[in-house]
């Protein structure tokens, strides 16, 4: 759900320190000598946080969006196989069959038709009936994604 993703912060730490540089008595003494400045830096940062709130750096927001997409197979399928927009529509059955075929190609277990439909609805893709057939409104298959 979007509530979960609003509360997550993904922070990569891409630096590693050689074992012999991780701790030394000199580092400990430097931290002790700089402790007043470090405490002031922390207090200043806390004051800014209380005034403006937590500002997520762009790189972290982009990383989280990528991580969210990698954990959302419906979004991945939509991105690779579909066009989305108010003018588009497609038979629900065709979409689900294409999704199942895509899952097979991606070595993924497809969601049930019910879960698939609910996931599409959360992404703003509606439904309507046309001559007794359920049609999804706001999405169609890309030409290359049509599986015969």
PDB file of N, CA, C and O in Angstrom, residues 28 40 66 87 145:
ATOM      1  N   UNK A  28      39.348   7.863  18.403  1.00  0.00           N
ATOM      2  CA  UNK A  28      38.601   8.047  19.645  1.00  0.00           C
ATOM      3  C   UNK A  28      38.970   9.388  20.279  1.00  0.00           C
ATOM      4  O   UNK A  28      38.084  10.139  20.722  1.00  0.00           O
ATOM      5  N   UNK A  40      26.887  20.301  19.014  1.00  0.00           N
ATOM      6  CA  UNK A  40      26.260  21.503  18.454  1.00  0.00           C
ATOM      7  C   UNK A  40      25.696  21.207  17.056  1.00  0.00           C
ATOM      8  O   UNK A  40      24.592  21.636  16.719  1.00  0.00           O
ATOM      9  N   UNK A  66      12.554   3.186  -7.255  1.00  0.00           N
ATOM     10  CA  UNK A  66      13.072   2.012  -7.963  1.00  0.00           C
ATOM     11  C   UNK A  66      12.831   0.748  -7.144  1.00  0.00           C
ATOM     12  O   UNK A  66      12.409  -0.278  -7.684  1.00  0.00           O
ATOM     13  N   UNK A  87      -7.970   7.506 -22.496  1.00  0.00           N
ATOM     14  CA  UNK A  87      -8.588   7.105 -23.767  1.00  0.00           C
ATOM     15  C   UNK A  87      -8.502   5.601 -24.028  1.00  0.00           C
ATOM     16  O   UNK A  87      -9.171   5.085 -24.915  1.00  0.00           O
ATOM     17  N   UNK A 145       3.264  -6.257 -26.863  1.00  0.00           N
ATOM     18  CA  UNK A 145       2.919  -7.093 -25.712  1.00  0.00           C
ATOM     19  C   UNK A 145       1.790  -8.064 -25.995  1.00  0.00           C
ATOM     20  O   UNK A 145       1.493  -8.916 -25.177  1.00  0.00           O
TER      21      UNK A 145
END
